[in-house]
Each structure stands twice: as structure tokens, then as C-alpha cells.
Short mmCIF file of C-alpha atoms and ligand atoms in Angstrom, two decimals:
data_model
loop_
_atom_site.label_atom_id
_atom_site.label_comp_id
_atom_site.label_asym_id
_atom_site.label_seq_id
_atom_site.Cartn_x
_atom_site.Cartn_y
_atom_site.Cartn_z
CA MET A 1 163.41 43.63 87.12
CA GLU A 2 159.67 43.33 87.05
CA ASN A 3 157.13 44.36 89.67
CA LYS A 4 154.15 42.27 90.61
CA ASN A 5 150.63 43.55 91.00
CA THR A 6 149.35 43.04 94.54
CA TRP A 7 145.81 42.26 93.38
CA GLU A 8 147.15 39.11 91.67
CA LEU A 9 148.84 37.94 94.86
CA LEU A 10 146.04 38.31 97.39
CA ASP A 11 143.93 35.29 98.31
CA GLU A 12 140.17 35.35 99.02
CA LYS A 13 140.61 35.95 102.73
CA GLN A 14 143.06 38.77 102.11
CA LEU A 15 140.77 40.40 99.55
CA LYS A 16 138.09 40.58 102.23
CA GLU A 17 140.59 42.06 104.67
CA VAL A 18 141.48 44.71 102.06
CA GLU A 19 137.86 45.90 102.07
CA VAL A 20 137.61 45.96 105.87
CA LEU A 21 140.85 47.90 106.20
CA SER A 22 139.84 50.35 103.45
CA LYS A 23 136.57 51.18 105.21
CA GLU A 24 138.42 51.83 108.44
CA TYR A 25 141.00 53.92 106.60
CA MET A 26 138.34 56.05 104.91
CA ASN A 27 136.71 56.67 108.30
CA PHE A 28 140.08 57.66 109.67
CA LEU A 29 140.51 60.20 106.87
CA ASP A 30 137.02 61.62 107.45
CA ASN A 31 137.66 62.04 111.17
CA GLY A 32 141.14 63.50 110.76
CA LYS A 33 141.30 66.40 108.34
CA THR A 34 143.69 68.41 110.50
CA GLU A 35 146.69 67.32 112.56
CA ARG A 36 144.72 67.99 115.76
CA GLU A 37 141.81 65.87 114.58
CA CYS A 38 144.25 63.13 113.57
CA VAL A 39 145.84 63.13 117.02
CA ASP A 40 142.39 62.90 118.66
CA THR A 41 141.38 60.02 116.38
CA ILE A 42 144.65 58.15 116.96
CA VAL A 43 144.51 58.60 120.74
CA ASN A 44 140.98 57.15 120.72
CA MET A 45 142.16 54.20 118.63
CA ILE A 46 145.17 53.38 120.78
CA GLU A 47 143.63 53.97 124.21
CA GLU A 48 141.05 51.34 123.30
CA GLU A 49 143.95 48.94 122.78
CA GLY A 50 145.55 49.63 126.13
CA TYR A 51 147.94 52.50 125.43
CA ARG A 52 148.38 54.81 128.43
CA GLU A 53 149.45 58.44 128.45
CA LEU A 54 153.07 59.03 129.44
CA GLU A 55 152.37 62.19 131.43
CA ALA A 56 150.13 60.34 133.87
CA LEU A 57 152.62 57.47 134.18
CA VAL A 58 155.43 59.92 134.94
CA LYS A 59 153.35 61.59 137.64
CA GLU A 60 152.55 58.26 139.24
CA GLY A 61 156.12 57.04 138.76
CA THR A 62 154.80 53.84 137.14
CA LYS A 63 157.51 51.38 136.17
CA LEU A 64 157.35 50.21 132.56
CA LYS A 65 158.02 46.61 131.61
CA GLN A 66 157.98 44.42 128.52
CA GLY A 67 154.67 44.56 126.63
CA ASP A 68 153.61 47.89 128.17
CA LYS A 69 152.12 50.41 125.77
CA VAL A 70 152.59 54.11 126.26
CA TYR A 71 152.01 57.27 124.22
CA ALA A 72 152.72 60.98 124.45
CA VAL A 73 151.03 63.87 122.67
CA TRP A 74 152.77 67.17 122.01
CA MET A 75 150.70 70.38 121.69
CA ASN A 76 147.79 68.33 120.36
CA LYS A 77 149.54 67.99 116.98
CA ALA A 78 152.14 65.24 117.29
CA VAL A 79 152.08 61.84 118.93
CA ALA A 80 154.66 59.18 119.81
CA MET A 81 153.76 55.59 120.71
CA PHE A 82 155.93 52.89 122.26
CA GLN A 83 155.37 49.18 122.88
CA ILE A 84 158.17 47.98 125.12
CA GLY A 85 160.11 45.00 123.80
CA SER A 86 162.05 42.29 125.61
CA LYS A 87 165.48 43.67 124.70
CA SER A 88 167.01 46.68 126.39
CA PHE A 89 166.48 50.10 124.81
CA ALA A 90 170.21 50.45 124.22
CA GLU A 91 169.93 47.71 121.60
CA GLY A 92 167.69 49.99 119.54
CA MET A 93 164.04 50.29 118.57
CA ASN A 94 162.11 49.69 115.37
CA ILE A 95 160.53 53.01 114.49
CA LEU A 96 157.73 53.90 112.08
CA GLY A 97 157.48 57.62 111.38
CA ALA A 98 154.96 59.53 109.31
CA HIS A 99 153.45 63.00 109.20
CA ILE A 100 149.87 64.05 109.84
CA ASP A 101 149.85 67.58 108.42
CA SER A 102 148.63 68.05 104.85
CA PRO A 103 148.65 70.90 102.34
CA ARG A 104 145.69 73.25 102.80
CA LEU A 105 144.74 76.91 103.17
CA ASP A 106 145.19 78.41 106.64
CA VAL A 107 142.97 81.29 107.74
CA LYS A 108 144.99 84.45 108.47
CA GLN A 109 145.03 86.06 111.92
CA ASN A 110 143.06 89.13 110.76
CA PRO A 111 141.02 87.40 108.09
CA LEU A 112 137.49 88.75 107.93
CA PHE A 113 136.62 91.43 105.39
CA GLU A 114 133.78 92.52 103.15
CA GLU A 115 134.02 93.41 99.48
CA GLY A 116 131.31 93.82 96.83
CA GLY A 117 128.64 92.34 99.06
CA PHE A 118 130.61 89.23 100.04
CA ALA A 119 132.18 88.44 103.38
CA TYR A 120 135.55 86.73 103.03
CA LEU A 121 138.13 84.96 105.15
CA ASP A 122 141.62 85.73 103.90
CA THR A 123 143.95 82.71 103.76
CA HIS A 124 147.64 81.84 103.54
CA TYR A 125 148.30 78.50 101.91
CA TYR A 126 150.26 75.84 103.80
CA GLY A 127 152.63 73.48 102.03
CA GLY A 128 153.00 72.91 98.30
CA VAL A 129 149.73 73.55 96.49
CA LYS A 130 148.76 74.21 92.89
CA LYS A 131 146.63 77.22 93.79
CA TYR A 132 144.36 76.88 90.78
CA GLN A 133 143.12 73.54 92.12
CA TRP A 134 141.48 75.18 95.12
CA VAL A 135 138.94 77.44 93.41
CA THR A 136 135.27 76.57 92.78
CA ILE A 137 135.24 73.41 94.90
CA PRO A 138 133.26 72.93 98.13
CA LEU A 139 135.50 73.69 101.10
CA ALA A 140 135.13 73.04 104.81
CA LEU A 141 136.50 74.91 107.80
CA HIS A 142 138.22 72.91 110.54
CA GLY A 143 140.19 74.01 113.55
CA VAL A 144 140.18 75.75 116.87
CA MET A 145 139.71 79.24 118.23
CA ILE A 146 141.33 79.75 121.62
CA LYS A 147 139.73 82.50 123.67
CA LYS A 148 141.69 84.75 126.00
CA ASP A 149 140.64 82.71 129.02
CA GLY A 150 142.05 79.55 127.37
CA THR A 151 138.69 78.11 126.30
CA CYS A 152 139.09 76.05 123.15
CA VAL A 153 136.27 76.36 120.66
CA GLU A 154 136.33 73.56 118.11
CA ILE A 155 135.18 74.43 114.61
CA ASN A 156 134.13 71.85 112.03
CA ILE A 157 131.79 73.24 109.36
CA GLY A 158 131.09 71.74 105.95
CA GLU A 159 131.26 67.99 106.50
CA GLU A 160 127.69 67.06 107.45
CA GLU A 161 125.19 66.80 104.62
CA ASP A 162 123.15 69.77 105.83
CA ASP A 163 126.19 71.87 106.76
CA PRO A 164 126.96 74.89 104.61
CA VAL A 165 130.22 74.79 102.66
CA PHE A 166 132.54 77.59 101.54
CA PHE A 167 134.26 78.32 98.25
CA ILE A 168 136.79 80.45 96.44
CA SER A 169 135.59 82.06 93.22
CA ASP A 170 137.24 81.95 89.81
CA LEU A 171 136.79 84.28 86.87
CA LEU A 172 134.14 83.14 84.40
CA ILE A 173 135.51 81.69 81.15
CA HIS A 174 133.79 84.44 79.12
CA LEU A 175 136.12 87.05 80.61
CA ALA A 176 139.17 84.87 81.15
CA GLY A 177 141.12 85.48 77.94
CA GLU A 178 143.87 87.40 79.70
CA GLN A 179 143.88 85.10 82.74
CA LEU A 180 144.33 82.00 80.59
CA ASP A 181 147.43 83.47 78.96
CA LYS A 182 149.16 83.50 82.36
CA LYS A 183 151.47 80.78 83.64
CA ALA A 184 149.66 78.20 85.76
CA ALA A 185 151.55 79.40 88.86
CA LYS A 186 150.07 82.87 88.31
CA VAL A 187 146.54 82.02 87.13
CA ILE A 188 145.38 82.07 90.75
CA GLU A 189 147.73 83.90 93.07
CA GLY A 190 148.10 83.26 96.79
CA GLU A 191 146.55 86.56 97.79
CA ALA A 192 143.47 85.76 95.66
CA LEU A 193 142.67 82.68 97.77
CA ASP A 194 139.90 84.43 99.70
CA LEU A 195 137.22 82.19 101.06
CA ILE A 196 133.63 83.36 100.49
CA VAL A 197 131.73 82.93 103.75
CA GLY A 198 128.60 85.06 103.30
CA ASN A 199 126.46 87.34 101.16
CA LYS A 200 123.58 88.43 103.40
CA PRO A 201 123.65 91.73 105.25
CA LEU A 202 122.75 91.95 108.91
CA VAL A 203 119.52 93.92 108.84
CA ILE A 204 118.65 96.10 111.83
CA LYS A 205 115.30 97.77 112.49
CA LYS A 206 115.42 101.57 112.49
CA ASP A 207 114.58 102.74 116.04
CA ASP A 208 112.69 105.91 115.27
CA ASP A 209 110.94 104.83 112.12
CA LYS A 210 107.19 104.38 112.27
CA LYS A 211 107.13 102.90 108.76
CA LYS A 212 109.04 99.86 110.09
CA LYS A 213 111.93 100.48 107.71
CA LYS A 214 115.06 98.35 108.01
CA GLU A 215 118.65 99.14 107.15
CA SER A 216 121.84 97.26 106.98
CA GLY A 217 124.55 99.93 107.31
CA LYS A 218 128.30 99.64 106.66
CA GLU A 219 129.92 96.19 106.28
CA ALA A 220 126.64 94.55 107.15
CA VAL A 221 127.53 91.20 105.56
CA LYS A 222 130.65 90.97 107.70
CA LYS A 223 128.57 91.99 110.73
CA GLY A 224 126.14 89.23 109.86
CA ILE A 225 128.92 86.64 109.88
CA LEU A 226 130.20 87.94 113.22
CA ALA A 227 126.68 87.75 114.67
CA ILE A 228 126.42 84.10 113.60
CA LEU A 229 129.86 83.27 115.03
CA LYS A 230 128.85 84.94 118.29
CA GLU A 231 125.60 83.03 118.46
CA MET A 232 127.01 79.62 117.46
CA TYR A 233 130.42 79.67 119.12
CA ASP A 234 130.43 82.69 121.44
CA VAL A 235 133.52 84.11 119.71
CA GLU A 236 134.43 87.67 118.69
CA GLU A 237 136.37 88.94 115.69
CA GLU A 238 139.46 89.33 117.95
CA ASP A 239 139.41 85.59 118.65
CA PHE A 240 140.69 84.96 115.10
CA ILE A 241 144.03 86.24 116.43
CA SER A 242 144.45 83.07 118.48
CA ALA A 243 142.81 80.65 116.08
CA GLU A 244 144.13 77.84 113.90
CA LEU A 245 141.55 77.39 111.19
CA GLU A 246 142.27 75.21 108.19
CA VAL A 247 140.35 75.34 104.93
CA VAL A 248 140.18 71.82 103.47
CA PRO A 249 138.15 70.12 100.73
CA ALA A 250 134.64 69.34 102.01
CA GLY A 251 133.31 65.82 101.85
CA LYS A 252 134.13 62.26 102.72
CA ALA A 253 136.71 59.86 101.32
CA ARG A 254 135.29 57.87 98.40
CA GLU A 255 135.97 54.58 96.69
CA ALA A 256 137.16 55.28 93.16
CA GLY A 257 136.78 53.32 89.94
CA LEU A 258 134.00 51.04 88.76
CA ASP A 259 136.06 48.23 90.30
CA ARG A 260 136.31 50.21 93.55
CA SER A 261 140.04 49.54 93.54
CA MET A 262 141.15 52.97 94.70
CA ILE A 263 140.45 55.56 97.36
CA LEU A 264 139.99 59.20 96.44
CA ALA A 265 140.32 61.52 99.42
CA TYR A 266 141.90 64.63 100.85
CA GLY A 267 145.06 64.41 102.97
CA GLN A 268 146.30 60.93 102.04
CA ASP A 269 149.80 62.47 102.05
CA ASP A 270 150.68 61.36 104.62
CA ARG A 271 147.74 60.08 106.62
CA VAL A 272 147.81 56.87 104.61
CA CYS A 273 151.17 56.07 106.20
CA ALA A 274 150.07 57.36 109.62
CA PHE A 275 147.00 55.11 109.58
CA THR A 276 148.82 52.00 108.38
CA SER A 277 151.61 52.62 110.92
CA VAL A 278 149.15 52.87 113.82
CA LYS A 279 147.34 49.75 112.62
CA ALA A 280 150.64 47.87 112.37
CA MET A 281 151.54 48.93 115.92
CA LEU A 282 148.18 47.76 117.25
CA GLU A 283 148.38 44.42 115.45
CA THR A 284 151.94 43.67 116.59
CA LYS A 285 151.65 41.91 119.89
CA LYS A 286 155.12 40.99 121.17
CA THR A 287 158.48 42.21 119.92
CA ASP A 288 162.12 41.80 120.85
CA ARG A 289 163.04 45.40 120.11
CA THR A 290 160.75 48.14 121.37
CA ALA A 291 158.24 49.10 118.67
CA CYS A 292 157.79 52.82 118.22
CA CYS A 293 155.66 55.05 116.02
CA ILE A 294 156.01 58.80 115.68
CA LEU A 295 153.44 60.90 113.87
CA VAL A 296 154.50 64.48 113.44
CA ASP A 297 153.27 67.84 112.25
CA LYS A 298 154.82 70.48 109.94
CA GLU A 299 156.51 68.09 107.47
CA GLU A 300 154.98 69.99 104.58
CA ILE A 301 156.74 73.19 105.65
CA GLY A 302 160.13 71.73 106.53
CA SER A 303 159.52 69.75 109.76
CA VAL A 304 160.04 72.93 111.78
CA GLY A 305 158.36 74.14 114.97
CA ALA A 306 157.75 72.48 118.32
CA THR A 307 155.56 69.78 116.78
CA GLY A 308 157.71 69.09 113.71
CA MET A 309 160.25 66.26 113.45
CA GLN A 310 163.14 68.64 114.16
CA SER A 311 161.70 69.34 117.62
CA ARG A 312 163.32 67.64 120.65
CA PHE A 313 159.85 66.35 121.54
CA PHE A 314 160.66 62.82 120.37
CA GLU A 315 164.06 62.61 122.05
CA ASN A 316 162.65 63.98 125.33
CA THR A 317 159.75 61.55 125.23
CA LEU A 318 162.11 58.62 124.64
CA ALA A 319 164.20 59.73 127.62
CA GLU A 320 161.07 59.78 129.82
CA VAL A 321 160.00 56.33 128.61
CA MET A 322 163.48 54.89 129.19
CA ASN A 323 163.49 56.47 132.63
CA LEU A 324 160.25 54.70 133.57
CA ALA A 325 161.72 51.47 132.21
CA GLY A 326 164.70 51.96 134.54
CA GLU A 327 167.11 52.29 131.62
CA TYR A 328 167.71 56.01 131.39
CA SER A 329 171.11 57.53 131.01
CA GLU A 330 172.29 60.13 128.51
CA LEU A 331 174.51 57.48 126.95
CA ASN A 332 171.71 54.91 126.79
CA VAL A 333 169.43 57.35 124.98
CA ARG A 334 172.14 57.97 122.40
CA ARG A 335 172.86 54.26 122.07
CA CYS A 336 169.16 53.54 121.61
CA LEU A 337 168.74 56.13 118.87
CA ALA A 338 171.92 55.12 117.04
CA ALA A 339 171.01 51.43 117.12
CA SER A 340 167.42 51.93 115.94
CA CYS A 341 165.97 51.08 112.53
CA MET A 342 163.43 53.39 111.01
CA LEU A 343 160.98 53.39 108.15
CA SER A 344 160.40 57.02 107.32
CA SER A 345 156.95 56.54 105.92
CA ASP A 346 155.67 58.97 103.39
CA VAL A 347 153.80 58.80 100.13
CA SER A 348 155.57 58.20 96.84
CA ALA A 349 154.72 59.77 93.48
CA GLY A 350 152.58 57.25 91.62
CA PHE A 351 153.34 56.81 87.92
CA ASP A 352 150.79 58.81 85.94
CA PRO A 353 150.41 57.64 82.30
CA SER A 354 148.95 61.04 81.37
CA TYR A 355 152.22 62.67 82.44
CA ALA A 356 154.56 59.80 81.63
CA ALA A 357 157.31 62.16 80.48
CA SER A 358 157.91 63.27 84.08
CA PHE A 359 158.71 59.74 85.25
CA GLU A 360 161.38 57.18 84.52
CA LYS A 361 159.34 54.03 84.24
CA LYS A 362 161.89 51.51 85.53
CA ASN A 363 162.24 53.48 88.74
CA ALA A 364 158.69 54.70 89.25
CA ALA A 365 156.07 53.59 91.79
CA PHE A 366 152.91 52.10 90.30
CA LEU A 367 149.52 52.14 92.01
CA GLY A 368 148.72 48.56 92.93
CA ASN A 369 152.29 47.26 92.88
CA GLY A 370 152.74 47.22 96.64
CA MET A 371 154.62 49.14 99.28
CA VAL A 372 157.24 51.54 97.93
CA PHE A 373 160.85 51.99 99.03
CA ASN A 374 162.74 55.12 98.09
CA LYS A 375 166.40 54.57 98.85
CA PHE A 376 166.74 58.30 98.44
CA THR A 377 164.60 61.37 97.77
CA GLY A 378 165.86 64.91 97.24
CA ALA A 379 166.32 67.10 94.17
CA ARG A 380 169.10 68.19 91.84
CA GLY A 381 171.47 65.29 92.47
CA LYS A 382 169.84 63.83 95.63
CA SER A 383 170.30 67.11 97.48
CA GLY A 384 168.55 67.11 100.86
CA SER A 385 168.11 63.35 100.77
CA ASN A 386 168.75 60.72 103.43
CA ASP A 387 169.95 58.01 100.97
CA ALA A 388 169.66 54.80 102.98
CA ASN A 389 172.62 52.47 103.42
CA ALA A 390 172.75 49.52 100.99
CA GLU A 391 173.24 47.10 103.91
CA TYR A 392 170.01 48.33 105.45
CA MET A 393 168.13 48.04 102.15
CA ALA A 394 169.37 44.44 101.89
CA HIS A 395 168.17 43.69 105.43
CA ILE A 396 164.71 45.10 104.66
CA ARG A 397 164.55 43.17 101.36
CA ALA A 398 165.26 39.96 103.19
CA ILE A 399 162.52 40.61 105.78
CA PHE A 400 159.95 41.50 103.14
CA GLU A 401 160.72 38.47 100.99
CA GLU A 402 160.49 36.21 104.02
CA ASP A 403 157.02 37.54 104.87
CA ASN A 404 155.86 37.65 101.23
CA ILE A 405 155.26 41.38 101.22
CA ASN A 406 154.90 42.82 97.73
CA PHE A 407 157.12 45.86 97.38
CA GLN A 408 158.60 48.06 94.67
CA THR A 409 161.44 50.56 94.62
CA ALA A 410 161.12 54.02 93.14
CA GLU A 411 162.39 57.55 93.01
CA LEU A 412 160.52 60.80 92.82
CA GLY A 413 160.20 61.30 89.07
CA LYS A 414 162.86 61.70 86.41
CA VAL A 415 166.28 63.01 87.33
CA ASP A 416 166.32 66.83 86.96
CA VAL A 417 162.53 67.13 86.77
CA GLY A 418 161.93 68.02 90.41
CA GLY A 419 162.07 66.37 93.79
CA GLY A 420 161.13 66.60 97.42
CA GLY A 421 162.06 65.60 100.93
CA THR A 422 160.69 63.81 103.99
CA ILE A 423 161.51 63.49 107.70
CA ALA A 424 164.07 60.72 107.01
CA TYR A 425 167.19 62.88 107.18
CA ILE A 426 166.27 64.21 110.62
CA LEU A 427 166.22 60.81 112.33
CA ALA A 428 169.34 59.86 110.38
CA LEU A 429 171.15 62.60 112.33
CA TYR A 430 171.27 60.16 115.26
CA GLY A 431 173.18 57.72 113.10
CA MET A 432 170.34 55.23 112.85
CA ASN A 433 169.37 53.30 109.74
CA VAL A 434 166.53 55.11 107.99
CA ILE A 435 164.85 54.45 104.67
CA ASP A 436 161.95 56.19 102.96
CA SER A 437 158.99 53.96 102.35
CA GLY A 438 155.24 54.16 101.94
CA VAL A 439 152.30 54.21 99.58
CA ALA A 440 152.13 55.44 95.98
CA VAL A 441 149.73 58.35 95.45
CA LEU A 442 148.30 59.78 92.26
CA ASN A 443 147.86 63.57 92.10
CA MET A 444 149.77 64.09 95.31
CA HIS A 445 149.03 67.40 97.09
CA ALA A 446 145.84 67.97 95.07
CA PRO A 447 142.60 68.55 97.00
CA TRP A 448 141.70 64.93 96.17
CA GLU A 449 144.50 62.36 96.06
CA ALA A 450 144.22 58.72 94.91
CA THR A 451 145.72 55.55 96.38
CA SER A 452 145.23 51.82 95.72
CA LYS A 453 143.38 49.82 98.38
CA ALA A 454 145.78 46.92 97.74
CA ASP A 455 148.78 49.14 98.47
CA VAL A 456 147.26 50.38 101.73
CA TYR A 457 146.77 46.75 102.78
CA GLU A 458 150.21 45.61 101.69
CA THR A 459 151.90 48.56 103.37
CA LYS A 460 150.30 47.75 106.69
CA ARG A 461 151.58 44.17 106.32
CA GLY A 462 155.02 45.51 105.48
CA TYR A 463 155.11 47.71 108.58
CA LYS A 464 154.17 44.73 110.74
CA ALA A 465 156.99 42.64 109.28
CA PHE A 466 159.40 45.50 109.93
CA LEU A 467 158.32 46.02 113.57
CA LYS A 468 158.67 42.33 114.25
CA LYS A 469 161.89 41.52 112.42
CA ALA A 470 164.11 44.52 111.76
CA SER A 471 167.36 44.32 113.72
CA LEU A 472 170.58 45.63 112.25
MN1 MN B 501 154.40 63.63 102.76
MN1 MN B 502 153.68 66.19 100.94
#
């Protein structure tokens, strides 16, 4: 079987649309470098298109009817959207699901210290990272600090051109003989990922000195940083205890290649699927089955926590929505979930010619060859995988062929080389049809990941076809 290249299939009009969508996608990535920022960006996008917040509708007791659009946010880090279809909920929904958390370095709860004239923030990495990739690159600090009175202070430093950035040092090559003999996993260890945030001591005038002498005293660099934080954000060192600060690569998404065919940016796993899913929802006007999109947190650490896919947040939200539509019963919720079709949308490992030995070419995803389906994921003999039903795969194939969507099928590298998981298995617990699908990414989980503009475009088209036509 041969795959087609999407660039060869797109007509002039579509090629223009690719560029428009790519620009919007890059903006989305720039505005959403944390799950909280993603939720904010998405809520802005969908409210403009008529989505209303569930909480308010529940309070007012508003009845929902066909065509109504409603969303719910959980703890500012997960969001579920519904566009009510003409069929009853019990006949099932068409669900797009993706995650909006990405690998990064989280700032610890007692992070600030001074050593050798530098002030540092200590970090604990989040998700699967090659630690050596995070040293000596410009880094930005995003997140929130919640004060004791509940005030939320938003932090976003390192993205504007005149903003300062932060960095993690690495040993100079001249002294690195011993370091370079280490295994790559040990070259930079987790506890060495300390973010340099300052080098200038806080200088205080000596009270009793007529010669106008100044002194800096103990831990003056750290004190200097605290003084700046106090002045800029009115926060104290103790406020780090209730902060969620994420260290991410600084800078905007970029077009890549002389032909500008690709996008190089942080956090494309899995914001590329989140963005295309939201776009598909907004561009799908009327459906028979209710169209649904869930964008969750914590996938990179096992889909745990109140905002991860394993949380009851989604099920509870669905129950509320069905209640407002006058269709709620415990049995109806179960029937709805069991009868639903889902695309568990996540990035796929793009074939990398430089590391060809890790892939099996017939069953690898190629950048530019369209939306990717992974019948299964997992590791060591599909362990931990959802493994979609063949009947469902056939149904999806038929829909995609009918709508001329270019797609490819793949698995995550060679058998026995490695593996990974997604949120697919969690939704499958309800008995619904779920398949992994999404966009191929090169250097997944690196500070800068690459995707093909054509794949982003084709994936959005694929999601639209699915929302409109899936029904099994
Ligand atoms: Mn992912
Ligand atoms: Mn991932």
C-alpha cells in the first residue's frame, strides 16, 4: 500500500487555506503555552462563535435544544464542548478528544536559592523529556501564583522581545570529558535542571556610614529577585508554595524550511490536535449526533488528577448537559457513552530518516502524508493500548474516502523499540468505539517540535468529516 503526499492533492484554493490556518495555529501556540493559557484561548475562540458556559445555563435552568452550543471548564485546565445534534443523546455522540498539557519543567514549591552568585529556581520536570535538550536555550516562565487571599497573579515572562529570558547552564566543552562519557540519560540529571534567574546582588546603603559605602549582605542576589517579584507582582517567597509555574522554551512558533512547509514550535504534542479539533467543531454547523470535544490536562503524566481524562469531570458534565436537554437518566448517560464514537487525537511519531532504524517504514507516519490513524499504541506487545475495533476502522475509512481526506496508518516505531499511550483507553472503558488519530510530529517532546502545515490542514478536514458522518 502506498501513501499519498497531501501537497500533491491540494488545489490552489486549498493551498491558500493551508496558509491561513497555519497562521491561526501558530498564534494559538503562542497564546497557549500552558494548559491554563490554552483553556483561556479556547474559551475566547468559542465564545465568539456562540458557545455558552454550562455553569450559567444550569443556574438559569436554560433548556438546551438542537444546535445549541455549550462548554464547561474544569479548574481552568480542562474544557469540554458540546454542539447539540438532532438525534437523542442515547444514540451516542461523536467525540474529539485531545490533551493540552505538554512536557516542560515545573517550578518546585520551595524553589528559590542562591549559589555561587546566581539566584536559581529549582524545577521538577513534567512528562517525558530528554533532559539534555533543556540546557542553554532561552526559557520563559508561565503560570500563576495564588496568594493566601485567593488573588491569582498571572506570570508570563520571556515572550515579548524586550522581556528577559531564563536559562539552565551546561558544563563548557573544555571541561566536559567526564560528562561526555556518561549515558545521555545521565549527562544532565533532573536535579541539575536549575533555572538561572539572576546574578545581581541587592545593594543596601549602610545606615551609619558617612563614606556612603554600600553592602549587599547574605544571599543578596536572591533578595534582589524577591524585591523585583514584590515590586512587579506583589508576591512573597511563601507564595511559591501555592504557585504553578511552568518553564517552557521562549519564543514564538516559526515556519520551518525554505519552502515554509513545516511549523517548528513548542507544545505541538498535543496542541496541534486540540487546535484542529476546536476548529473542526466551530466549522461544523449542523449534525445528527451531538458533536463533542474534550481537551484535557495531565495526559503526559498518566491522565491522572481532577483535570486528567480519568477524572469524572467529563461524565458529570455530560450528565448536566443531558439534564438541560431534558434527556437525563443514569441509563441514558450510559447509553450515550456506550453508543458514542471517538477520535482520541494525539500526535504520532513522524518517520525520521536520520533515525530510520527505530521505525518500520511500511507502518510509519510521514510528515506531509496526511492525518494519521493508529489502530493501537502501547509498548511490549501493545500493552496499555486501546486497539480499535476493525469494524470501526472500516467505518472511518469509508467516511474519509468519501470526503477525500488524505490519511495514513501507523504505529509508534518498530516493535520492541519503545512505545507510548494516549487517553484512548480511558474513553474505551465506557464501551464506545475509540481510535487513536492525529498529526505526525518530528522530534516529539523536544523543546521545539515539527509538524507539516499540510497535515494540520488535512487533519482539521478529517475531524470535520468525522463529526458530521460517524455513526456506528
Ligand atoms: Mn500526546
Ligand atoms: Mn506526549
